[in-house]
Short mmCIF file of C-alpha atoms in Angstrom, two decimals:
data_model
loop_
_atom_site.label_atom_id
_atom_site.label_comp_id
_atom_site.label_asym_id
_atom_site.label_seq_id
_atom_site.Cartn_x
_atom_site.Cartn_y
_atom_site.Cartn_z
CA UNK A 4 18.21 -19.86 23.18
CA UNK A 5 15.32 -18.06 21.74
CA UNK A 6 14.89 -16.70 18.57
CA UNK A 7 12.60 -12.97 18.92
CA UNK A 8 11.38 -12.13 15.26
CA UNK A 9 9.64 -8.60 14.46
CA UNK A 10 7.91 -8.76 10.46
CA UNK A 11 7.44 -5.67 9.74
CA UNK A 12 6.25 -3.71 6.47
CA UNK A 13 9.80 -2.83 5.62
CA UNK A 14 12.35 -5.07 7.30
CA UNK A 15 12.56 -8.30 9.50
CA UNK A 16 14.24 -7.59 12.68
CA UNK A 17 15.31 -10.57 14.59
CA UNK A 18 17.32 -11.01 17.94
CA UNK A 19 18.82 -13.89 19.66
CA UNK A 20 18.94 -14.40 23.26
CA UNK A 21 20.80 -15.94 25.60
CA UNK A 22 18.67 -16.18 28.81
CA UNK A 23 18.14 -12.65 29.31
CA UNK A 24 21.08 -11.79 26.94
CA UNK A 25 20.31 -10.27 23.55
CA UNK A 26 23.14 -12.07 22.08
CA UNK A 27 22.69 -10.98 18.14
CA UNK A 28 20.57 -8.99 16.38
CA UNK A 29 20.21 -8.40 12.39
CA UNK A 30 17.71 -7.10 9.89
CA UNK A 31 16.79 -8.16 6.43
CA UNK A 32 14.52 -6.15 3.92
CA UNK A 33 10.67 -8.08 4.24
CA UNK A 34 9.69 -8.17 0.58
CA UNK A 35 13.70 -9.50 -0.34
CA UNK A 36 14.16 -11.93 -3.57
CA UNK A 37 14.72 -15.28 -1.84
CA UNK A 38 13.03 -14.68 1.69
CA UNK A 39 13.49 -18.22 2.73
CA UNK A 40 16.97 -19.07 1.58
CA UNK A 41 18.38 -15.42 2.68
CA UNK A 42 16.74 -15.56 6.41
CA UNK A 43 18.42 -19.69 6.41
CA UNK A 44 21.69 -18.17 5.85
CA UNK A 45 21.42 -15.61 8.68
CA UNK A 46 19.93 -18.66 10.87
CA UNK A 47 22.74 -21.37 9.73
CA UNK A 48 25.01 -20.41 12.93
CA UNK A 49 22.21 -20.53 15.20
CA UNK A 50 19.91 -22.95 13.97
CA UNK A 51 21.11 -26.11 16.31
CA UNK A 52 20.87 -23.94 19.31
CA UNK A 53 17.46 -22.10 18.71
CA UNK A 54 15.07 -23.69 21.71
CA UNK A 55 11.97 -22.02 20.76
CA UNK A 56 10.47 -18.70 18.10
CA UNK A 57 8.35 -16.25 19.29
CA UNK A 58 6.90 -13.97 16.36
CA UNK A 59 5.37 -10.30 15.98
CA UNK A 60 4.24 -9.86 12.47
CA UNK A 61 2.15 -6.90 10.77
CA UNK A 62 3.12 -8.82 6.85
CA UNK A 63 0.98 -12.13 6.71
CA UNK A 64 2.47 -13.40 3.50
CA UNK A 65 5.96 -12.31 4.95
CA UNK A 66 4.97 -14.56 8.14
CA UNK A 67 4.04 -17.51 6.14
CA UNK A 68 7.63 -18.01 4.82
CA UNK A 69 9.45 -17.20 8.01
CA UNK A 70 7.32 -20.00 9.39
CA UNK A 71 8.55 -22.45 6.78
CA UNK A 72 12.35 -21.54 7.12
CA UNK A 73 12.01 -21.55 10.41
CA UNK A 74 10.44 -25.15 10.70
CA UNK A 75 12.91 -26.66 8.03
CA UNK A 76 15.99 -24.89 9.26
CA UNK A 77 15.59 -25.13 13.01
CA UNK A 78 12.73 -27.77 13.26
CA UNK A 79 11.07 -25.28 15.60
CA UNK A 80 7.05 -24.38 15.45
CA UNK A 81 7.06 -20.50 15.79
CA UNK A 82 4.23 -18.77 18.47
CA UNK A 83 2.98 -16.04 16.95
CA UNK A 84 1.40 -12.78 19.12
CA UNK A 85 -1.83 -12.47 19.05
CA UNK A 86 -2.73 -16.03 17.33
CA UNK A 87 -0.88 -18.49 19.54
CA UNK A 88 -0.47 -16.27 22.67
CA UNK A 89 -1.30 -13.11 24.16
CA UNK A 90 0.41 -9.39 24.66
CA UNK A 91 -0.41 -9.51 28.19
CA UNK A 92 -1.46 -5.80 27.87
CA UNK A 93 -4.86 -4.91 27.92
CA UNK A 94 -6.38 -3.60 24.71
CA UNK A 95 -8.79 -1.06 25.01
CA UNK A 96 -9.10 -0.31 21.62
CA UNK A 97 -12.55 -0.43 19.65
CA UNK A 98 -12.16 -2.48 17.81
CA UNK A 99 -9.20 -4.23 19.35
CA UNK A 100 -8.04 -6.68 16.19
CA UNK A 101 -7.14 -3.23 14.49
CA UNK A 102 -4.18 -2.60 16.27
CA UNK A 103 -0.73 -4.40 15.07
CA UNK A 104 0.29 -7.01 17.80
CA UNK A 105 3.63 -5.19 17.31
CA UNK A 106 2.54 -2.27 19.19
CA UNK A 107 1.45 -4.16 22.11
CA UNK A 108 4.73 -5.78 22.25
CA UNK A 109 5.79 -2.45 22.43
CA UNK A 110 3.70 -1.38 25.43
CA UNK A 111 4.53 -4.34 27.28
CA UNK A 112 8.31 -3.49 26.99
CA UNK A 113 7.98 -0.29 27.79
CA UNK A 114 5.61 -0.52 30.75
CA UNK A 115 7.86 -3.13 32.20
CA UNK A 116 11.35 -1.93 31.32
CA UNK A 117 10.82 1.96 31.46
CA UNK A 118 8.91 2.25 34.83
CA UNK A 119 4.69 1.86 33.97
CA UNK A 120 2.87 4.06 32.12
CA UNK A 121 4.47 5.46 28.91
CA UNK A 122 4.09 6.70 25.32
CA UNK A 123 5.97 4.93 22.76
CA UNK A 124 7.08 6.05 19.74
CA UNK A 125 8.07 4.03 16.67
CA UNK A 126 9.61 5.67 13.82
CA UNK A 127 8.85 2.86 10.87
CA UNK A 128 7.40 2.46 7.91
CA UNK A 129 4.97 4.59 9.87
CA UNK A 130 5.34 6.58 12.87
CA UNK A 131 2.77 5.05 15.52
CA UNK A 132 2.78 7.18 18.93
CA UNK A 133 0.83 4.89 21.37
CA UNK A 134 0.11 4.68 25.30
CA UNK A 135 0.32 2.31 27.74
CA UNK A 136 -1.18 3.69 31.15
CA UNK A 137 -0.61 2.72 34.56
CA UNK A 138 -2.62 -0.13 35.12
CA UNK A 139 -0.95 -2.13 31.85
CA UNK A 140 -3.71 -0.88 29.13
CA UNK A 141 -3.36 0.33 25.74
CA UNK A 142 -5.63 3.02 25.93
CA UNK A 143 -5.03 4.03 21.63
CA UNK A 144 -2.43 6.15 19.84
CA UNK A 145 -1.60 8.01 16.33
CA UNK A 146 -0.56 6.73 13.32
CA UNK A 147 1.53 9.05 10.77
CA UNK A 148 3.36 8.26 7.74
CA UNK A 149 6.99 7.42 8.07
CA UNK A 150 10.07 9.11 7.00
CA UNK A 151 10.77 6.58 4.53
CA UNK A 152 7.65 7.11 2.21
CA UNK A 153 7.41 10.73 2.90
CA UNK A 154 10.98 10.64 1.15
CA UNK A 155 9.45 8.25 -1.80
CA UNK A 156 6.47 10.62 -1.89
CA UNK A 157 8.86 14.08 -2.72
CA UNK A 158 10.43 12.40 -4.98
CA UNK A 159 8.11 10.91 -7.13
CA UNK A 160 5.10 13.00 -7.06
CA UNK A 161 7.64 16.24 -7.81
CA UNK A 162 9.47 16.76 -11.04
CA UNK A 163 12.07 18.54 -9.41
CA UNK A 164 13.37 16.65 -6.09
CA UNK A 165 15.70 14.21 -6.19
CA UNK A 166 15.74 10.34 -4.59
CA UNK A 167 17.45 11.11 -0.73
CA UNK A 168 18.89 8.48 1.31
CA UNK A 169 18.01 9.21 4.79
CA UNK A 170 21.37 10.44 7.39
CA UNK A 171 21.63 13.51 9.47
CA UNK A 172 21.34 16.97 8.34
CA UNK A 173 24.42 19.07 8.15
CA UNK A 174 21.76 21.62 10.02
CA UNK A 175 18.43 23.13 10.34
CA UNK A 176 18.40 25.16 7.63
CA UNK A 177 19.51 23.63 4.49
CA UNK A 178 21.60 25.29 1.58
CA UNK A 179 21.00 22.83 -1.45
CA UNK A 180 18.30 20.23 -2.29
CA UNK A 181 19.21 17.64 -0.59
CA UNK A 182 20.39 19.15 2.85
CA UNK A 183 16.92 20.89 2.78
CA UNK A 184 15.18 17.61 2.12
CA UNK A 185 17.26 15.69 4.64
CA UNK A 186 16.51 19.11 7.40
CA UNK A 187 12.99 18.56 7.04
CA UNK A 188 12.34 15.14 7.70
CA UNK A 189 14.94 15.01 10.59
CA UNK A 190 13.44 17.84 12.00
CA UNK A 191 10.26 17.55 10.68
CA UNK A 192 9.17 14.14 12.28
CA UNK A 193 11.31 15.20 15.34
CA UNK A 194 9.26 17.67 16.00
CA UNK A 195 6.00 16.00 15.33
CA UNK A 196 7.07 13.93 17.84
CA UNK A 197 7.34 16.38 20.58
CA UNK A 198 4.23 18.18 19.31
CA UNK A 199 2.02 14.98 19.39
CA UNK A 200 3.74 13.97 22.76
CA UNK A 201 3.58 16.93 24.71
CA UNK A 202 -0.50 17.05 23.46
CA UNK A 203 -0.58 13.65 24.60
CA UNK A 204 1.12 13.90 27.95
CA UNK A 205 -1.11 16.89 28.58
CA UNK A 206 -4.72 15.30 28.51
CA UNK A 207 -3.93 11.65 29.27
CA UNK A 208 -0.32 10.91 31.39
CA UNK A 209 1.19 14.07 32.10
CA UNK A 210 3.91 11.63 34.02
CA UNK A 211 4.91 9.12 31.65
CA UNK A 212 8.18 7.87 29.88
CA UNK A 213 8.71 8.25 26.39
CA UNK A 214 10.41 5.62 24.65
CA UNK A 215 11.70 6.06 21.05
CA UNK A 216 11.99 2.86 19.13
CA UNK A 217 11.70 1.12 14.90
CA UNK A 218 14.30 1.40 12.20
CA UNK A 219 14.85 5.39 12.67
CA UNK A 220 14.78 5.33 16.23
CA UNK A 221 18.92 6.50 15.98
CA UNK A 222 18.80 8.71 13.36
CA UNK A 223 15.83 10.31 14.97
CA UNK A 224 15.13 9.85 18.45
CA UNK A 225 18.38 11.80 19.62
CA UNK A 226 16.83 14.93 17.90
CA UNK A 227 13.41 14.24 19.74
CA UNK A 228 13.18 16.66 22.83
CA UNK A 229 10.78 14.63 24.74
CA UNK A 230 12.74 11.09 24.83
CA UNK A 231 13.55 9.66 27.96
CA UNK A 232 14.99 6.37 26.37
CA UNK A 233 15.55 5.16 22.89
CA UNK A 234 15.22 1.99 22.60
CA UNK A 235 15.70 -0.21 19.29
CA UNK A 236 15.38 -3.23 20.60
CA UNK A 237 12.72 -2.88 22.15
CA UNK A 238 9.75 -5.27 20.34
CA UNK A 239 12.28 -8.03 20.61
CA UNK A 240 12.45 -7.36 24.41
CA UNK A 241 8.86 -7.31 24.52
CA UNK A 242 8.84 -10.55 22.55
CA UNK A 243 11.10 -11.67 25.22
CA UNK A 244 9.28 -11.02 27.89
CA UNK A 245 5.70 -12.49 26.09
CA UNK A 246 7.72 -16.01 26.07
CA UNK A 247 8.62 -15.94 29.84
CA UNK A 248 4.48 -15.80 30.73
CA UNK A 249 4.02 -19.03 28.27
CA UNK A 250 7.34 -20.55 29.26
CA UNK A 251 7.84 -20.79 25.27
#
């Protein structure tokens, strides 16, 4: 079995497969109280089955202690993207080190799984919208801030909105404080979305898929006109995939 592990700013998403089945998937918060013993729980099922640990990690101190459990627990040395072994996508970024090895996990998913050249879009702790073009480059993307601290930022830098948990919207147009709040960043980052998309599509790959993944890829992506797939899985596919070229 392999054990697929995404660190990012917010939470640790982490899938199991069985040869090409994605077996079990679960979440934990990245900056939890008890890291180590809280991911060996989640593990202690799995642990005597786990063959080898491929890793995607934007949270270096998060990465260090993932590496420990996952060494005492399962006696396994995790590969890490992008220090042990490569994306497998070209990187035709400037300067190339400045792009999270999570989003060219991403591109290599989606170019492989959704049919070539594609923008993906991965509603996190921030929204990145990023391409992969037809000959398996990233050729750059946008970075935007999240739904998650745009929420945090209304409510603390205002004296008058309240703390919102994120759901759907009853609708569009809201008729109390926290519909109106919930309307606008379900519609709001839906639509910048399809705004940055379309723009996208336009000047650089007018024919390519877009793929809606990250935490609020459910909640969000089905309001997103411009989706062809949504996909939440899909840096752990990608991670998948990455071990198959290293036979890790």
């Amino acid at each position: 079995m392999l054990l697929a592990i995404d660190i990012g700013n917010t939470s640790i998403h982490s899938g199991i497969f069985d040869k090409n089945v994605l077996k079990k998937t679960f979440r934990i918060p990245t900056y939890s109280k008890n890291l180590n013993s809280r991911y060996a729980r989640k593990l202690k099922t799995w642990a005597g089955k786990i063959e080898c640990v491929i890793i995607t990690s934007v949270v270096p101190v998060a990465l260090k202690k993932i590496e420990k459990t996952i060494k005492h627990v399962a006696g396994k040395r995790p590969i890490v993207v992008g220090r042990d072994v490569d994306s497998g996508v070209e990187n035709l970024y400037k300067n190339p080190e400045q792009v999270g090895s999570d989003r060219l996990v991403n591109a290599r998913a989606a170019y492989e799984l959704y049919g070539g050249e594609c923008v993906i879009v991965d509603f996190g702790t921030a929204i990145t919208i990023d391409i992969v073009n037809k000959k398996k480059q990233y050729i750059g993307g946008v970075i935007a801030p999240g739904p998650g601290i745009s929420l945090w930022a209304l409510s603390e830098k205002t004296a008058l909105l309240p703390k919102v948990t994120i759901k759907k919207p009853k609708a569009i147009l809201g008729r109390e404080t926290k519909e109106s709040m919930l309307a606008g960043i379900i519609y709001g980052f839906s639509s910048l979305c399809d705004g940055i998309v379309n723009k996208l599509k336009k000047k650089y790959c007018r024919n390519a898929k877009v793929v809606i993944t990250g935490g609020f890829s459910k909640l969000i992506g089905p309001y997103c006109e411009s989706a062809d797939k949504i996909d939440t899985d899909l840096t752990l596919k990608g991670l998948k995939l990455i071990s198959e070229d290293f036979n890790v």
